Every structure is written in C-alpha cells, then in structure tokens.
Tab-separated table of C-alpha atoms and ligand atoms in Angstrom:
chain	number	residue	atom	x	y	z
A	1092	ASP	CA	77.812	7.056	102.761
A	1093	LEU	CA	79.695	10.190	103.713
A	1094	GLY	CA	83.061	8.564	103.004
A	1095	GLY	CA	84.762	10.447	105.831
A	1096	TYR	CA	83.391	13.884	104.887
A	1097	PRO	CA	81.428	15.923	107.451
A	1098	HIS	CA	78.610	16.684	104.972
A	1099	TYR	CA	77.359	15.459	101.608
A	1100	MET	CA	77.904	18.923	100.224
A	1101	ALA	CA	81.613	18.756	101.126
A	1102	LYS	CA	81.877	15.300	99.569
A	1103	GLU	CA	80.084	16.329	96.397
A	1104	ILE	CA	82.237	19.441	96.009
A	1105	GLN	CA	85.366	17.293	96.270
A	1106	GLU	CA	84.024	14.758	93.776
A	1107	GLN	CA	83.897	17.300	90.968
A	1108	PRO	CA	87.184	16.492	89.218
A	1109	GLU	CA	85.991	12.894	88.738
A	1110	SER	CA	82.402	13.754	87.919
A	1111	VAL	CA	83.549	16.160	85.196
A	1112	GLU	CA	85.709	13.341	83.777
A	1113	ARG	CA	82.548	11.259	83.548
A	1114	ILE	CA	80.491	13.740	81.526
A	1115	ILE	CA	83.228	14.265	78.958
A	1116	ARG	CA	84.310	10.624	78.667
A	1117	GLY	CA	83.868	9.354	75.097
A	1118	ARG	CA	82.262	12.600	73.983
A	1119	LEU	CA	85.222	14.605	72.640
A	1120	ASP	CA	86.126	14.171	68.974
A	1121	ASP	CA	89.614	15.556	68.307
A	1122	ARG	CA	89.569	14.905	64.577
A	1123	PHE	CA	86.704	17.258	63.940
A	1124	GLY	CA	86.970	19.485	67.017
A	1125	VAL	CA	83.448	18.632	68.073
A	1126	ALA	CA	81.457	16.885	70.793
A	1127	ARG	CA	79.749	13.581	70.000
A	1128	LEU	CA	76.291	13.748	71.532
A	1129	ASP	CA	74.405	10.852	69.968
A	1130	GLY	CA	71.806	10.940	72.716
A	1131	LEU	CA	70.503	14.267	71.430
A	1132	ASN	CA	68.921	12.334	68.534
A	1133	LEU	CA	69.485	15.295	66.229
A	1134	THR	CA	71.024	15.028	62.763
A	1135	PRO	CA	73.551	17.643	61.643
A	1136	ARG	CA	70.841	19.060	59.378
A	1137	GLU	CA	68.429	19.369	62.287
A	1138	LEU	CA	71.120	20.974	64.465
A	1139	ARG	CA	71.821	23.379	61.621
A	1140	GLY	CA	68.139	24.276	61.295
A	1141	PHE	CA	67.624	25.798	64.742
A	1142	ALA	CA	67.437	29.580	64.719
A	1143	ARG	CA	67.278	29.971	68.501
A	1144	VAL	CA	67.840	28.123	71.750
A	1145	LYS	CA	65.633	28.404	74.833
A	1146	ILE	CA	66.812	26.856	78.077
A	1147	LEU	CA	64.449	26.012	80.939
A	1148	GLY	CA	65.207	25.021	84.519
A	1149	CYS	CA	64.469	26.026	88.109
A	1150	GLY	CA	66.677	27.467	90.822
A	1151	SER	CA	70.329	26.704	90.276
A	1152	ALA	CA	69.544	24.787	87.090
A	1153	TYR	CA	68.068	28.019	85.700
A	1154	TYR	CA	71.202	29.983	86.569
A	1155	VAL	CA	73.437	27.382	84.954
A	1156	GLY	CA	71.083	27.563	81.996
A	1157	GLN	CA	72.006	31.213	81.763
A	1158	ILE	CA	75.688	30.240	81.718
A	1159	GLY	CA	74.804	27.783	78.942
A	1160	ALA	CA	72.929	30.395	76.921
A	1161	THR	CA	75.970	32.663	76.941
A	1162	MET	CA	78.231	29.797	75.826
A	1163	ILE	CA	75.854	28.897	72.995
A	1164	GLU	CA	75.645	32.500	71.808
A	1165	GLU	CA	79.432	32.835	71.905
A	1166	LEU	CA	80.368	29.526	70.286
A	1167	ALA	CA	77.463	28.925	67.929
A	1168	ARG	CA	76.312	32.519	67.401
A	1169	ILE	CA	72.623	31.631	67.705
A	1170	PRO	CA	70.375	33.734	69.951
A	1171	ALA	CA	69.964	31.803	73.203
A	1172	ASP	CA	68.400	32.562	76.527
A	1173	ALA	CA	67.386	30.860	79.740
A	1174	GLU	CA	64.121	31.246	81.579
A	1175	ALA	CA	62.770	29.919	84.855
A	1176	ALA	CA	60.637	26.911	83.905
A	1177	SER	CA	58.338	27.827	86.798
A	1178	GLU	CA	57.387	31.069	85.005
A	1179	PHE	CA	57.450	29.722	81.464
A	1180	ARG	CA	54.802	27.089	82.142
A	1181	TYR	CA	52.289	29.678	83.351
A	1182	ARG	CA	52.635	32.314	80.669
A	1183	ASN	CA	51.242	30.676	77.528
A	1184	PRO	CA	54.692	30.622	75.915
A	1185	ILE	CA	55.129	31.000	72.174
A	1186	ILE	CA	56.641	27.734	70.934
A	1187	GLU	CA	58.577	27.963	67.683
A	1188	ALA	CA	59.400	25.082	65.360
A	1189	ASP	CA	62.923	26.381	64.721
A	1190	THR	CA	63.844	26.783	68.406
A	1191	LEU	CA	65.771	24.109	70.251
A	1192	TYR	CA	64.366	23.822	73.788
A	1193	ILE	CA	66.673	22.433	76.460
A	1194	ALA	CA	65.271	21.336	79.834
A	1195	VAL	CA	67.882	21.287	82.621
A	1196	SER	CA	67.362	19.322	85.816
A	1197	GLN	CA	69.513	17.388	88.247
A	1198	SER	CA	66.690	15.204	89.562
A	1199	GLY	CA	64.648	15.085	86.387
A	1200	GLU	CA	61.593	15.300	88.661
A	1201	THR	CA	61.064	19.031	89.243
A	1202	ILE	CA	57.395	19.495	88.425
A	1203	ASP	CA	57.715	23.022	87.032
A	1204	THR	CA	60.362	21.871	84.549
A	1205	ALA	CA	58.405	18.721	83.670
A	1206	PHE	CA	55.308	20.842	82.918
A	1207	ALA	CA	57.346	23.196	80.758
A	1208	VAL	CA	58.518	20.166	78.761
A	1209	GLU	CA	54.932	18.974	78.311
A	1210	GLU	CA	53.814	22.432	77.190
A	1211	ILE	CA	56.592	22.547	74.573
A	1212	LYS	CA	55.770	19.069	73.296
A	1213	ARG	CA	52.029	19.749	73.202
A	1214	LYS	CA	52.686	22.761	70.995
A	1215	GLY	CA	54.964	20.791	68.667
A	1216	GLY	CA	58.355	22.092	69.877
A	1217	ARG	CA	61.581	20.099	69.956
A	1218	VAL	CA	62.879	19.589	73.489
A	1219	VAL	CA	65.987	17.797	74.711
A	1220	GLY	CA	67.146	17.269	78.292
A	1221	LEU	CA	70.271	17.951	80.285
A	1222	VAL	CA	69.473	15.666	83.204
A	1223	ASN	CA	71.406	13.774	85.854
A	1224	VAL	CA	69.043	11.029	86.960
A	1225	VAL	CA	68.780	8.334	84.287
A	1226	GLY	CA	65.232	7.309	83.455
A	1227	SER	CA	63.681	10.204	85.423
A	1228	THR	CA	60.399	11.837	84.382
A	1229	ILE	CA	62.013	14.707	82.465
A	1230	ALA	CA	64.626	12.461	80.824
A	1231	ARG	CA	61.865	10.173	79.568
A	1232	ALA	CA	59.664	13.033	78.405
A	1233	CYS	CA	62.390	14.631	76.285
A	1234	GLU	CA	63.077	13.441	72.752
A	1235	GLY	CA	66.783	13.165	73.405
A	1236	GLY	CA	69.404	14.607	75.674
A	1237	VAL	CA	72.737	14.572	77.378
A	1238	TYR	CA	73.014	12.705	80.649
A	1239	LEU	CA	75.194	14.481	83.209
A	1240	HIS	CA	76.740	11.355	84.814
A	1241	ALA	CA	77.493	13.394	87.949
A	1242	GLY	CA	76.548	10.440	90.160
A	1243	PRO	CA	74.036	10.623	93.020
A	1244	GLU	CA	73.739	14.034	94.658
A	1245	ILE	CA	72.339	14.094	98.187
A	1246	ALA	CA	72.917	17.627	99.531
A	1247	VAL	CA	70.006	19.938	98.761
A	1248	ALA	CA	72.422	22.592	97.495
A	1249	SER	CA	73.554	21.290	94.128
A	1250	THR	CA	77.267	21.384	93.300
A	1251	LYS	CA	78.671	18.587	91.136
A	1252	ALA	CA	75.484	18.259	89.094
A	1253	LEU	CA	75.578	21.996	88.357
A	1254	THR	CA	79.181	21.870	87.246
A	1255	ASN	CA	78.334	19.012	84.906
A	1256	MET	CA	75.381	20.982	83.563
A	1257	ALA	CA	77.757	23.808	82.674
A	1258	VAL	CA	80.181	21.363	81.024
A	1259	GLY	CA	77.229	19.753	79.222
A	1260	PHE	CA	76.322	23.157	77.805
A	1261	ALA	CA	79.885	23.579	76.550
A	1262	LEU	CA	79.485	20.274	74.672
A	1263	ILE	CA	76.112	21.293	73.238
A	1264	ALA	CA	77.533	24.688	72.240
A	1265	LEU	CA	80.345	22.861	70.415
A	1266	ALA	CA	77.862	20.633	68.594
A	1267	LEU	CA	75.754	23.640	67.557
A	1268	GLY	CA	78.830	25.714	66.705
A	1269	ARG	CA	80.540	23.116	64.528
A	1270	VAL	CA	77.566	22.808	62.173
A	1271	ARG	CA	77.844	26.601	61.772
A	1272	ASP	CA	80.813	28.953	61.746
A	1273	LEU	CA	82.945	27.604	64.576
A	1274	SER	CA	86.149	26.325	62.942
A	1275	ASN	CA	87.755	22.983	63.600
A	1276	ALA	CA	90.658	24.851	65.256
A	1277	ASP	CA	88.318	26.795	67.533
A	1278	GLY	CA	86.452	23.600	68.335
A	1279	GLN	CA	89.766	21.999	69.238
A	1280	ARG	CA	90.655	24.988	71.415
A	1281	ILE	CA	87.475	24.383	73.439
A	1282	ILE	CA	88.017	20.608	73.562
A	1283	ASP	CA	91.530	21.049	74.952
A	1284	ALA	CA	90.176	23.471	77.553
A	1285	VAL	CA	87.358	21.077	78.531
A	1286	ARG	CA	89.909	18.302	79.017
A	1287	ALA	CA	91.936	20.494	81.372
A	1288	LEU	CA	88.932	21.323	83.603
A	1289	PRO	CA	89.217	18.409	86.084
A	1290	GLY	CA	92.826	19.293	86.923
A	1291	GLN	CA	91.936	22.969	87.254
A	1292	ILE	CA	89.009	22.167	89.553
A	1293	LYS	CA	91.391	20.171	91.722
A	1294	ALA	CA	93.641	23.236	91.934
A	1295	ILE	CA	90.684	25.387	93.115
A	1296	LEU	CA	89.740	22.816	95.759
A	1297	ASP	CA	93.291	23.019	97.112
A	1298	PHE	CA	92.535	26.628	98.086
A	1299	GLU	CA	89.732	25.548	100.414
A	1300	PRO	CA	91.446	26.687	103.661
A	1301	GLU	CA	91.964	30.155	102.213
A	1302	ILE	CA	88.360	30.345	100.945
A	1303	ALA	CA	87.172	29.233	104.398
A	1304	GLU	CA	88.897	32.292	105.886
A	1305	HIS	CA	87.163	34.602	103.403
A	1306	ALA	CA	83.866	32.879	104.261
A	1307	LYS	CA	84.237	33.793	107.931
A	1308	THR	CA	84.546	37.448	106.998
A	1309	VAL	CA	81.576	37.542	104.629
A	1310	ALA	CA	79.392	35.432	106.949
A	1311	ALA	CA	79.599	38.258	109.483
A	1312	ALA	CA	77.538	40.525	107.209
A	1313	LYS	CA	73.742	40.381	107.420
A	1314	SER	CA	73.364	41.197	103.765
A	1315	LEU	CA	75.627	41.142	100.725
A	1316	PHE	CA	75.796	41.660	96.992
A	1317	PHE	CA	77.150	39.257	94.392
A	1318	VAL	CA	77.952	41.020	91.152
A	1319	GLY	CA	79.132	39.966	87.719
A	1320	ARG	CA	78.894	41.120	84.142
A	1321	VAL	CA	77.871	39.132	81.020
A	1322	ARG	CA	79.655	35.757	81.536
A	1323	GLY	CA	80.057	36.592	85.218
A	1324	TYR	CA	76.441	37.537	85.921
A	1325	PRO	CA	74.971	34.019	86.088
A	1326	VAL	CA	78.014	33.077	88.188
A	1327	ALA	CA	77.034	35.830	90.628
A	1328	ARG	CA	73.388	34.682	90.593
A	1329	GLU	CA	74.356	31.114	91.389
A	1330	GLY	CA	76.830	32.295	94.037
A	1331	ALA	CA	74.120	34.343	95.751
A	1332	GLN	CA	71.599	31.522	95.483
A	1333	LYS	CA	73.909	29.038	97.162
A	1334	PHE	CA	74.801	31.583	99.840
A	1335	LYS	CA	71.201	32.335	100.773
A	1336	GLU	CA	70.095	28.679	100.581
A	1337	ILE	CA	72.468	27.436	103.258
A	1338	SER	CA	73.736	30.483	105.184
A	1339	TYR	CA	70.293	32.211	105.367
A	1340	ARG	CA	71.951	35.532	104.696
A	1341	HIS	CA	70.359	38.004	102.329
A	1342	ALA	CA	72.530	37.706	99.230
A	1343	GLU	CA	71.448	39.618	96.186
A	1344	ALA	CA	72.901	39.162	92.735
A	1345	TYR	CA	73.233	42.137	90.466
A	1346	GLN	CA	74.715	42.870	87.084
A	1347	THR	CA	77.870	44.852	87.773
A	1348	SER	CA	76.837	47.226	85.010
A	1349	GLU	CA	73.560	48.015	86.807
A	1350	LEU	CA	75.103	48.841	90.188
A	1351	LYS	CA	75.381	52.521	89.408
A	1352	HIS	CA	71.757	52.601	88.284
A	1353	GLY	CA	70.393	51.997	91.754
A	1354	PRO	CA	71.864	49.544	94.251
A	1355	LEU	CA	75.038	51.577	94.751
A	1356	ALA	CA	72.841	53.613	97.125
A	1357	LEU	CA	72.926	50.673	99.561
A	1358	ILE	CA	76.694	50.290	99.670
A	1359	ASP	CA	78.370	51.101	102.984
A	1360	GLU	CA	80.722	49.467	105.509
A	1361	ALA	CA	78.047	46.963	106.517
A	1362	LEU	CA	77.302	45.645	103.024
A	1363	PRO	CA	80.132	43.714	101.361
A	1364	THR	CA	80.180	42.687	97.702
A	1365	VAL	CA	81.497	39.512	96.149
A	1366	ALA	CA	82.610	40.617	92.686
A	1367	VAL	CA	83.306	38.290	89.759
A	1368	VAL	CA	86.214	39.923	87.917
A	1369	PRO	CA	87.564	37.611	85.212
A	1370	SER	CA	90.496	38.432	82.995
A	1371	ASP	CA	88.678	39.146	79.746
A	1372	GLU	CA	87.553	41.989	77.507
A	1373	LEU	CA	85.494	43.494	80.357
A	1374	THR	CA	88.117	43.527	83.110
A	1375	GLU	CA	88.623	47.303	83.040
A	1376	ARG	CA	84.870	47.935	83.352
A	1377	ASN	CA	84.664	45.517	86.268
A	1378	LEU	CA	87.621	47.131	88.023
A	1379	ALA	CA	85.985	50.539	87.628
A	1380	ALA	CA	82.901	49.194	89.415
A	1381	VAL	CA	85.038	47.719	92.216
A	1382	GLN	CA	86.610	51.158	92.586
A	1383	GLN	CA	83.139	52.745	92.896
A	1384	ILE	CA	82.146	50.277	95.615
A	1385	LYS	CA	85.381	50.865	97.518
A	1386	ALA	CA	84.969	54.618	97.244
A	1387	ARG	CA	81.672	54.283	99.146
A	1388	GLY	CA	83.256	52.307	101.957
A	1389	GLY	CA	82.063	48.895	100.765
A	1390	ALA	CA	84.269	45.848	101.240
A	1391	VAL	CA	84.889	43.732	98.149
A	1392	LEU	CA	85.941	40.109	97.791
A	1393	ALA	CA	86.975	39.390	94.204
A	1394	VAL	CA	86.763	36.072	92.390
A	1395	THR	CA	89.298	36.659	89.691
A	1396	HIS	CA	92.270	35.497	87.604
A	1397	ALA	CA	95.949	35.837	88.454
A	1398	ASP	CA	96.741	38.441	85.780
A	1399	VAL	CA	94.043	40.941	86.791
A	1400	ASP	CA	95.819	44.012	88.136
A	1401	PHE	CA	93.902	45.628	91.003
A	1402	GLY	CA	96.528	48.368	91.311
A	1403	GLU	CA	96.029	50.416	94.461
A	1404	LEU	CA	92.718	48.772	95.310
A	1405	ASP	CA	92.823	46.929	98.603
A	1406	VAL	CA	90.779	43.884	97.626
A	1407	PRO	CA	91.089	40.327	98.981
A	1408	ARG	CA	90.996	37.840	96.132
A	1409	ILE	CA	90.144	34.264	95.338
A	1410	VAL	CA	92.236	33.449	92.279
A	1411	VAL	CA	90.822	30.877	89.866
A	1412	PRO	CA	92.799	29.179	87.052
A	1413	LYS	CA	92.203	30.625	83.597
A	1414	THR	CA	90.510	28.573	80.918
A	1415	GLU	CA	89.225	29.708	77.517
A	1416	PRO	CA	87.066	32.805	78.095
A	1417	GLU	CA	83.864	31.045	77.004
A	1418	LEU	CA	84.407	28.431	79.720
A	1419	ASP	CA	85.485	30.755	82.535
A	1420	PRO	CA	82.057	30.620	84.258
A	1421	ILE	CA	82.516	26.902	84.948
A	1422	LEU	CA	85.593	27.491	87.102
A	1423	LEU	CA	84.512	30.835	88.584
A	1424	THR	CA	81.477	29.120	90.135
A	1425	ILE	CA	83.467	26.523	92.097
A	1426	PRO	CA	84.947	28.792	94.836
A	1427	LEU	CA	81.469	30.236	95.440
A	1428	GLN	CA	80.280	26.751	96.429
A	1429	LEU	CA	83.056	26.625	99.012
A	1430	LEU	CA	82.308	30.167	100.154
A	1431	ALA	CA	78.660	29.286	100.845
A	1432	TYR	CA	79.610	26.001	102.477
A	1433	HIS	CA	82.081	27.580	104.873
A	1434	ALA	CA	79.799	30.510	105.662
A	1435	ALA	CA	77.051	28.062	106.666
A	1436	LEU	CA	79.573	26.036	108.652
A	1437	THR	CA	80.726	29.169	110.497
A	1438	LEU	CA	77.131	30.120	111.247
A	1439	GLY	CA	76.316	26.592	112.409
A	1440	TYR	CA	73.442	25.761	110.064
A	1441	ASP	CA	72.268	22.430	108.677
A	1442	ILE	CA	74.253	22.318	105.478
A	1443	ASP	CA	72.798	19.294	103.719
A	1444	LYS	CA	69.160	19.982	104.624
A	1445	PRO	CA	68.516	23.720	104.741
A	1446	ARG	CA	65.224	24.799	106.276
A	1447	ASN	CA	62.182	25.161	104.004
A	1448	LEU	CA	63.902	23.546	100.997
A	1449	ALA	CA	63.617	20.161	99.315
A	1450	LYS	CA	66.085	18.526	96.970
A	1451	SER	CA	63.482	18.528	94.246
A	1452	VAL	CA	60.028	20.036	94.284
A	1453	THR	CA	57.755	17.412	92.770
A	1454	VAL	CA	54.362	18.671	93.921
A	1455	GLU	CA	52.418	21.827	93.093
B	455	BG6	C1	64.937	23.433	93.898
B	455	BG6	C2	66.143	23.031	94.710
B	455	BG6	O1	63.750	23.134	94.516
B	455	BG6	O2	65.039	22.781	92.628
B	455	BG6	C3	67.348	23.637	93.993
B	455	BG6	O3	66.049	23.543	96.045
B	455	BG6	C4	67.424	23.067	92.591
B	455	BG6	O4	68.538	23.335	94.688
B	455	BG6	C5	66.109	23.236	91.843
B	455	BG6	O5	68.444	23.739	91.869
B	455	BG6	C6	66.060	22.469	90.551
B	455	BG6	O6	66.191	21.072	90.775
B	455	BG6	P1	66.491	20.115	89.601
B	455	BG6	O7	66.484	18.726	90.208
B	455	BG6	O8	65.372	20.275	88.605
B	455	BG6	O9	67.802	20.467	89.019
C-alpha cells in the first residue's frame, strides 16, 4: 500500500522518523549511559573480551557497515572495519576468536552475507546480526543480534532500513564502549543525541523541495563524484551507490583526501562533485579540497552544517542539523536519498524497481 505516495521509496524515506523511534524504543538506559541489547546474547565480560570488530554486508549494507566501523572505533576504541561479504566469503578469511563479527542485512536473505556467516561459524568465530526481517536466514544463523524494526521495505533502493542499521551501530558502539573507556557522561551524550535523531530527520525531510531543485541540476551531468573524508567517506559511497542504482548516472565515490592523488585530473565544467563537508575537526581540510575543485571549474554541491563558513566559495548547500560528531553520518546520508530519488524522478526512471537489480540477491 503506497499510502498516497507516488513510490515506495518516497514513502519509506518519509517513514524514517518513526522507524528510528522503533529501533531505539526500550533500548536506551539513561542511568548507565548505555544501550540495552539483550538480543546480542553477550555478557559484559564477553563484550569486554573482543579485541576487534569485523562487519560484513553487501551493497548499501556494506557502506553502512563502514559507518558503523567508524562509530565503533570512535566510541569503543577497538579496531573495526567493514568488508563486502561477497569478497570475504571467497578469500579464505582468517577468523579470530577475539573478533566480534557483525553481519548486516535488511532482508536477512542475501546469499553472499549468509555464506560469510556460515564461514565464520564453521571456523569457530562469534557472529551477531544486524537484520531487519525477523526470522530470516541470516537472523537465524547468527548467535544473537539487534533487529532493526524498520518495518517492511519494498523499494529496491534501501532507505529506512539503512538508517536503522546506522542507528543500530550507534547502539552497539555504546554497548562496546561502556564496557571499556567510554564514560557514563559520554554515553549519556550519545543517548541524548540518538533520542533527538527522529526530530532532526523530520527537519531534513522538510527541505525536500529544495533538495529536489539541486537534484535537477546534478541529474543533468552524465558523470559525477561524491566525496567525503573519514566519517564522511562512507556517506559519499552510499550517496553514490543510491545515485547510480536509480538514476543510472555514473557516480563515483572518492575519499576527499585522495582527490589530489589522481581523480582531480577529471574535474572540469562537465563533472560536478557532491561533497560531504561536516562541521568537525576536518572542516578546513574539506574546504581546501572544495576550493581545489572550484579552481578547476568543477561545480560543487555541499552537504554540510549551518556553521561551516564557505567564505568566498560559490557553493550551493544542503544544510543538515548537527548531532554529536560520531553520529553525523546518520543525518548526512538522508539528503542523499532524496537527491537520488529526485534525480531519478527528473530523468523518468523506474524508481522502485531499477533495471538489473533485485531487492535481495538470494541465488549464486
Ligand atoms: C543488493 C541490493 O542486491 O543487496 C542492495 O540491490 C542491498 O540494495 C544489498 O543493499 C544488500 O541487501 P541486504 O538485504 O542484505 O541488506
């Protein structure tokens, strides 16, 4: 049921304030500044024992996994990284007893991710799931997990499930952090920020008409870059993914820091860049890169915060509400969903069922 929306993707984007409420409901513990995640089936001692975290997913779930890895490193200070499950399963991965493996999947049926889970279990590793569909193959195969409670997602391009994955990672990062050096006060700082997310998402969605205008401009380009740095890089990857999936434009994600080591050669009037420029400790570096792109005639659209000062730079902006820096990627990703949606709408493509793609790839 489209409920009056023109596409499932539009409906699912709009549902995000409520679906985020659902993943956090009953899981925030204000007394101890921690997340209660009983479904993980891990004791505090077990949580404390992990030396590393490895996150596995495919497509957008992999990119959100990268957002999650950064959150876990920042809040829990344990080495964490994300890898495409589709690669992991084929490369005879080294499974370590003191690594926490996290499988991320909306459907819980993606065969590459399911095989990665089996490979981890077969080699004696501990794997938990961050899954939306209750009782799905991956949810059942994992020894514990956090259900996303995003509700059914129909559009092939994932939106509300992805946002809940990112929020789920914030909760897991809290749980891992609070058995280590994250203080109660810092835990509380994150909890308060998590609670504010639904209202902030609503505020971003209110900018839809403005984002739709930006989308018309970027949709005119045959090819574009999405760039971000550290926290912003997986945001750029997911933004580019969504853009290519439904608008069929060549959209390439790059680390902002790597631009000058190669791809800057491609920048000209015909190749615009969507730049993720949060207000954080790297703002000046990001602005310097925007300046370099502009100096070569490239157009830039910035996804940024209100207090970032672009000075003389003539750069159209999508301004996102500020949260705690560790959580910024969650909100920075939302306008990129709308950008892709409106670009595809402008170009007249089938938004909910893009060519050559399936909602979940369950066969080899
Ligand atoms: C791909 C879909 O095949 O699977 C992507 O086209 C999706 O949109 C990816 O992100 C992973 O799916 P899931 O269900 O495992 O999260």
